[in-house]
Amino acid sequence: MPNSAAINAGDTAWVLVSAALVMLMIPGLALFYGGMVRVKSALNMLMMSVTCLAVVTVVWVLYGYSLAFGPDAGGVIGTLRDAGFSGIGTHAVTGSIPTLAFAAFQLMFAAITAALLSGSIADRAKFGSWIVFVIAWVTVVYFPVAHWVFDPSGWISAHLHVLDLAGGTVVEINSGASGLALALVLGRRLGFKRDPMRPHSIPLVVMGAGLLWFGWFGFNAGSALASGGLASVAFINTQVAGAAGVLGWLGVELRRDKHATTLGAVSGAVAGLVGITPACGSVNPLGALVIGLLAGVAAAYAVGLKFRLGYDDSLDVAGVHGVGGLVGTLLIGVLATAAVTGGARGLFYGGGFDQLGRQALAAVVVGAYAFAMSWLLAKGIDRWLGFRVSRDDELAGLDLIIHGETAYDIAGHTAGVGHRIGQSVSSSQAVPEQDAASAKIRP
Amino acid sequence: MPNSAAINAGDTAWVLVSAALVMLMIPGLALFYGGMVRVKSALNMLMMSVTCLAVVTVVWVLYGYSLAFGPDAGGVIGTLRDAGFSGIGTHAVTGSIPTLAFAAFQLMFAAITAALLSGSIADRAKFGSWIVFVIAWVTVVYFPVAHWVFDPSGWISAHLHVLDLAGGTVVEINSGASGLALALVLGRRLGFKRDPMRPHSIPLVVMGAGLLWFGWFGFNAGSALASGGLASVAFINTQVAGAAGVLGWLGVELRRDKHATTLGAVSGAVAGLVGITPACGSVNPLGALVIGLLAGVAAAYAVGLKFRLGYDDSLDVAGVHGVGGLVGTLLIGVLATAAVTGGARGLFYGGGFDQLGRQALAAVVVGAYAFAMSWLLAKGIDRWLGFRVSRDDELAGLDLIIHGETAYDIAGHTAGVGHRIGQSVSSSQAVPEQDAASAKIRP
Amino acid sequence: MPNSAAINAGDTAWVLVSAALVMLMIPGLALFYGGMVRVKSALNMLMMSVTCLAVVTVVWVLYGYSLAFGPDAGGVIGTLRDAGFSGIGTHAVTGSIPTLAFAAFQLMFAAITAALLSGSIADRAKFGSWIVFVIAWVTVVYFPVAHWVFDPSGWISAHLHVLDLAGGTVVEINSGASGLALALVLGRRLGFKRDPMRPHSIPLVVMGAGLLWFGWFGFNAGSALASGGLASVAFINTQVAGAAGVLGWLGVELRRDKHATTLGAVSGAVAGLVGITPACGSVNPLGALVIGLLAGVAAAYAVGLKFRLGYDDSLDVAGVHGVGGLVGTLLIGVLATAAVTGGARGLFYGGGFDQLGRQALAAVVVGAYAFAMSWLLAKGIDRWLGFRVSRDDELAGLDLIIHGETAYDIAGHTAGVGHRIGQSVSSSQAVPEQDAASAKIRP
Amino acid sequence: MRLITAVIKPFKLDDVKAALEAFGVHGLTVSEASGFGRQAGHTEVYRGAEYQVDLVPKLRLEVVCDDDDADDLIEAIASAARTGKIGDGKVWSVPVEAVVRVRTGERGSAAL
Amino acid sequence: MRLITAVIKPFKLDDVKAALEAFGVHGLTVSEASGFGRQAGHTEVYRGAEYQVDLVPKLRLEVVCDDDDADDLIEAIASAARTGKIGDGKVWSVPVEAVVRVRTGERGSAAL
Amino acid sequence: MRLITAVIKPFKLDDVKAALEAFGVHGLTVSEASGFGRQAGHTEVYRGAEYQVDLVPKLRLEVVCDDDDADDLIEAIASAARTGKIGDGKVWSVPVEAVVRVRTGERGSAAL
Ligand SMILES: Nc1ncnc2c1ncn2[C@@H]1O[C@H](COP(=O)(O)OP(=O)(O)O)[C@@H](O)[C@H]1O
Ligand SMILES: Nc1ncnc2c1ncn2[C@@H]1O[C@H](COP(=O)(O)OP(=O)(O)O)[C@@H](O)[C@H]1O
Ligand SMILES: Nc1ncnc2c1ncn2[C@@H]1O[C@H](COP(=O)(O)OP(=O)(O)O)[C@@H](O)[C@H]1O
């Protein structure tokens, strides 16, 4: 099937690769988060991400794409005309790429943004309630906000003329504010501030962070939706800000804790990458350096707030994504350079306070909307289904209780010893008086 | 060196990336499988995949490419003209990409398909016999079947007009049927159905599954061999089916076991991705949703068959790849839509039973050929070299016996204690009466 | 912003993807190395790579790119005109891609080459000194050598006409020689040759190797800086040499140790990939087979030298990268074929000793320069700051001492038990007489 | 001297330790263990196969003490470890003939 | 009361447990251990360097029982754990002065 | 017979083992343990929160021996394990009533 003439193979290749890269961020996030929790709920953490990937994808096909990018209704939301991708075939084009490639790319953004939220409620959420929340949240929060900012006819894009190439508002501030609301509704983990809740596997965290960084090139540079100068500057800015974020966070640690930690290094990387997400297509590499550094520093301080103020945003969604996204979104108003944006300039380059004001307004509106709606949704689900597991289940760990699994069986020579399959199978050997009918191996 | 005019840089970029993505599926599979076995044979599981990557690559260069895609001999096999890539330089073109790019892409398919088989004989195969089997199997089974389906002059492609973009027959049904044969020849693991043989590291399994999903975009959308509408629809279908597969498998688990497990989620993802492999270029996203869901459900039930029927397909190659591949290959005959295929239509879209019949025929022929030949090869090797390790070796675990290694040394503070390097080195300290000549550090 | 006409979207897509792939090699290397050391210093190993990624990136933006690829000064170094990428906007073009894409790609080379060195000094380096060394080393060693070989006006490139597509000299021989110098300056680990220092997690090593192999496609085939025939031959050669390297190393092991090990397989892969790095754009796939095989065999023997000769190149940077890089760089002089190079031919194809001589000269010069300068830098830093930790710290493990962390907390049911957060928090419960002022949770 | 061994639920360690410290005992040795007993294990499911895990995670504590303290200490440990639910564990004591502090070679009570 | 400690080969756990249950003993505590002894360890090779690992994996079982049962139990455990090959392990018993069930505070036989 | 239990610093295992072998003892059982005591633990920091880890890694050695050898063995173990720094650990002994070699059923000294 020959391509429509409007399709550029190079641009399409880049966007498809970028979509795959963003997809990889979801297992990356799962490992990043999963390594950071205690071993007894590690699988639950993985599952919250994995199910986002599954559930949001299905919702996206059914109606999500259409709400976010279907024909505009008043700058606020898309209509349902494109639900089920009806009428969108292989020849449909968006810009210089197939619409289905664009839809696949944007799908991944929705899925990972939802997955980000799971970090704020580690170790204590009912699994079914989480799934319900995810479906409600993407519908009520993510799709509209994506329409406002990413769709050319959305009100933030069309009227506020906010610069946000890859989602400082849609993804980062949105997830930060929503995560905070979730953490408040669910309350603190048992033992918060008393028991150590240290990462059970930092190599897993590093691996996850590595995949996140790698995928972020698709996230940011892929948002150019074409393969050329804009993608290239977004690419190198991403790299530079991630690097600077590492240095920013480690700097804070060395000053405060006297140790440069591995967890700090990768947390700083994520903070820097978050910071540059909105700005990657508006600043030059030196600007990216500043943004990454400040995002790293700000997030390193922000994560301590939860102990001071007593909310349990367990894996620091607000502290890293909220704060980092805010830093980046605002600093566009300072550091945007006309050589990169092709027009708009920040305060530092003589653009005055105009752009900065627009950026701040968008940040506040998105943050407030996300916080309020997420709080309402979470509260509603809590009333309806309960959102938090019982005390005993939380102490025992969600892996065993909810998923019937444990993460590892490597702790030495009892690995595999002292277990029995079902009842009858082992009993046929050791406990012959038991009833063979209780066999539990299922077809 | 300037490119030949026939080469499209965008298409080439996409196929090269896709080849790399499929390569990554092999370590991904290694981790996926390796995490699923007991710790005492985890490295052996990794090694079976790694050596496939090595051995199949070398065979491919020497004669494999030529057998699969060399000049056609009667629709059944390629001739040896292109052995060693002789005469295939940087200017040779296949479609709109360099032939060497096409050859690299197809190489990865051969390697991963062989690696898939290892799952059916976890924990009990002689390593040398496995290598011999792999060489024999790709030669006798994979290369011919790839020629039938993927080469335009192969009989299934040219005469049956079967739709199979990325290898539902060549890769999935083929590996499923061959894996089943292998499992039957080698017999059950000691303690099968009695001892629990639970995954030693589910985070490893999830990580492997993440890499598999990521790589699958190259596998499926790369099979378009160009970067445009077809690749894009294959891409989004892949995503959708993987997601639906998760939901399908978890649905079965919730109904049957009352737990939605992590292993189930990623198994469902793989089943969904397997299901869409043949169909990704023939159905629309809603079709992909149906295929992924059904593949997930079918595989979730199928894996239980091994306990019922008593064959030990240890990691469910037949249950996941065989069954999932069959579901996808057949459902093309139902759900193919002319808007995507550019012609052929499935039953549901008014295409009648024609395409469905062709699909079924191809599935049966490939499955039967693969099963029969694999059984013969495995039996032959078993007679000749023995294919199964001794009882004691199996109990002790293959890692120590075959590879002289253990997977982990992290179990706490005896890590690294109580070992000695060779004899003389430590003895020079603690056991001075021993003979220095027994030093074992090798140059 | 429309692209400049000189920019080819397909080529740009390929180089951006390649840059991302090479970036991924750094976490890949971190895991590869991190899995290979004892658990007590595993995080330190990860951190040495992660901080290279951060530090080298920042240095690259500030002045590194300009030293390596800025306006040539006598074939020896670039001038500082392009420092801070000043004047290099989104429209600047190098070849057929944006200059920023080229700069991002080359950035990753600098970062990973520096990270490679960390393997030679596992478990014993002061963290601050390592950072200082990295900055000095890229400035004094890497940037000049990159200019010599990779910049068209560098003396090795312009005058010696050495063939080295992806850095057999710049990356491999350079890191091998520098790593050896570092190992000599820091001296042997306590217990070297007496205690076993076995890998703490081979699955981590395999995962790292998988990411390295995957990323190497970007490293080698991306070095074509365009998406076409040259990239394709480099791609397939990379695959073939990695595969042959596995077989080469395992062959040596089977002959010598009677075990084909997992660590050996992935080490062989890396050796083969190292070997083909310079040669991937000069030989055909059969040539790649020979180079990969010989690199695997040579490295398998070379790693034993450290025990014989008594230098502690802990993770075999010299043994694998130095030796493998040398094999590849020299064999270009033997196996280069005009059909691939478009001109130059090796000894085997009738090219005489000319090319071989040039290759040898470049190898010797780069190796000698790297060794000498690295030795001087390391010695200087050792005098100035001390480069090695104290005996007690080395025994205790660097993770706890330097980073205040431990890698895992999964060893069973004491996971998370018996720890307290800070002083006051727990004391408020169990040891009430302690002083609340000693609280240690930091904002 | 006596050696008191206690098998307890892991999350009770901090309480037991506090009880010992309140008693003036500042040393103890802890190791991981698993117990079979009245307390039920749990079930895990992998690809549809259910595994019954009978071993329950426990911690095993050892305290060497003076003969006179033994009974009180046993009591203190048992109450600190008590939840009242099945599986709380056991405490037992055995007579010790000699005890040495490795660092100094001190013996008997002085070694504790 | 007696405390019986058995060091056995790991894969023999299920057999020993069955033997204990047949004897009417329904509680025991298991921990991981490693043994040096006559049984040879194994060799591992990493990048050409051979390591001799002398520690052999074992399980360590503890059962507190009545004095009268001790000898029979030792016998039962030993036969259940026996493979006849070197490294089968050891069983020993020591006198117990007191035993308490944590949950209830019961002492002596009632605590088992 | 006696059972000697030693809690030592992990890196001292090889020295203790050598001392035992020099004494003619060729069997022992090792398990992992953690100790609370005078020896300070360490501090870890994760995202700015400091954790004080009080448990210190130790190895726990068990040797069954003849009554006559017990005192000398305790001495030998203690000196081999000594570094002179806090946290070197403890060695204690308890009386053993019976010991059996699982493989053969041999009892008493013959079982060692
Ligand atoms: N006879 C015994 N000898 C040694 N340990 C035992 C014995 N019986 C029970 N235990 C240990 O005590 C734990 C708790 O025993 P269990 O019977 O479950 O509950 P409870 O002590 O509350 O009646 C077991 O998990 C096991 O570790
Ligand atoms: N004197 C001892 N004290 C404590 N444990 C011992 C002693 N001797 C042997 N063991 C334990 O018994 C195990 C088996 O001993 P070994 O000498 O290998 O075989 P066997 O008991 O069959 O002669 C050892 O691995 C060790 O755990
Ligand atoms: N009363 C005790 N009972 C059992 N083990 C103890 C006791 N006191 C100390 N230990 C063990 O001995 C180890 C060393 O004790 P510690 O007080 O730190 O140093 P030292 O023995 O040098 O005075 C502790 O970590 C603990 O494992």
Short mmCIF file of C-alpha atoms in Angstrom, two decimals, chain D residues 35-77:
data_model
loop_
_atom_site.label_atom_id
_atom_site.label_comp_id
_atom_site.label_asym_id
_atom_site.label_seq_id
_atom_site.Cartn_x
_atom_site.Cartn_y
_atom_site.Cartn_z
CA GLY D 35 8.10 -21.82 61.30
CA PHE D 36 5.61 -24.59 60.83
CA GLY D 37 2.87 -24.71 63.44
CA ARG D 38 -0.78 -24.02 64.02
CA GLN D 39 -0.60 -20.73 62.17
CA ALA D 40 -1.75 -21.16 58.60
CA GLY D 41 0.57 -20.27 55.75
CA HIS D 42 -0.64 -18.59 52.62
CA THR D 43 -1.48 -19.35 49.05
CA GLU D 44 0.26 -18.10 45.94
CA VAL D 45 -0.89 -18.50 42.35
CA TYR D 46 1.38 -18.60 39.33
CA ARG D 47 -0.16 -19.06 35.91
CA GLY D 48 -3.14 -20.74 37.45
CA ALA D 49 -1.24 -23.20 39.65
CA GLU D 50 -1.90 -22.64 43.31
CA TYR D 51 0.92 -23.14 45.76
CA GLN D 52 0.30 -23.58 49.45
CA VAL D 53 3.18 -22.07 51.42
CA ASP D 54 3.24 -23.53 54.91
CA LEU D 55 6.39 -21.89 56.19
CA VAL D 56 5.64 -18.71 58.06
CA PRO D 57 8.34 -16.02 58.44
CA LYS D 58 9.70 -15.66 61.96
CA LEU D 59 12.66 -14.10 63.69
CA ARG D 60 14.81 -16.10 66.05
CA LEU D 61 16.36 -14.17 68.95
CA GLU D 62 19.11 -15.37 71.24
CA VAL D 63 20.02 -13.74 74.52
CA VAL D 64 22.59 -15.08 76.93
CA CYS D 65 21.86 -13.92 80.49
CA ASP D 66 22.51 -14.63 84.13
CA ASP D 67 20.63 -17.51 85.69
CA ASP D 68 18.74 -15.21 88.00
CA ASP D 69 17.46 -13.02 85.21
CA ALA D 70 16.30 -15.86 83.00
CA ASP D 71 12.76 -16.23 84.21
CA ASP D 72 12.02 -12.54 84.24
CA LEU D 73 13.53 -12.11 80.83
CA ILE D 74 11.51 -14.95 79.36
CA GLU D 75 8.44 -13.30 80.77
CA ALA D 76 9.44 -9.89 79.45
CA ILE D 77 10.14 -11.22 75.98
#
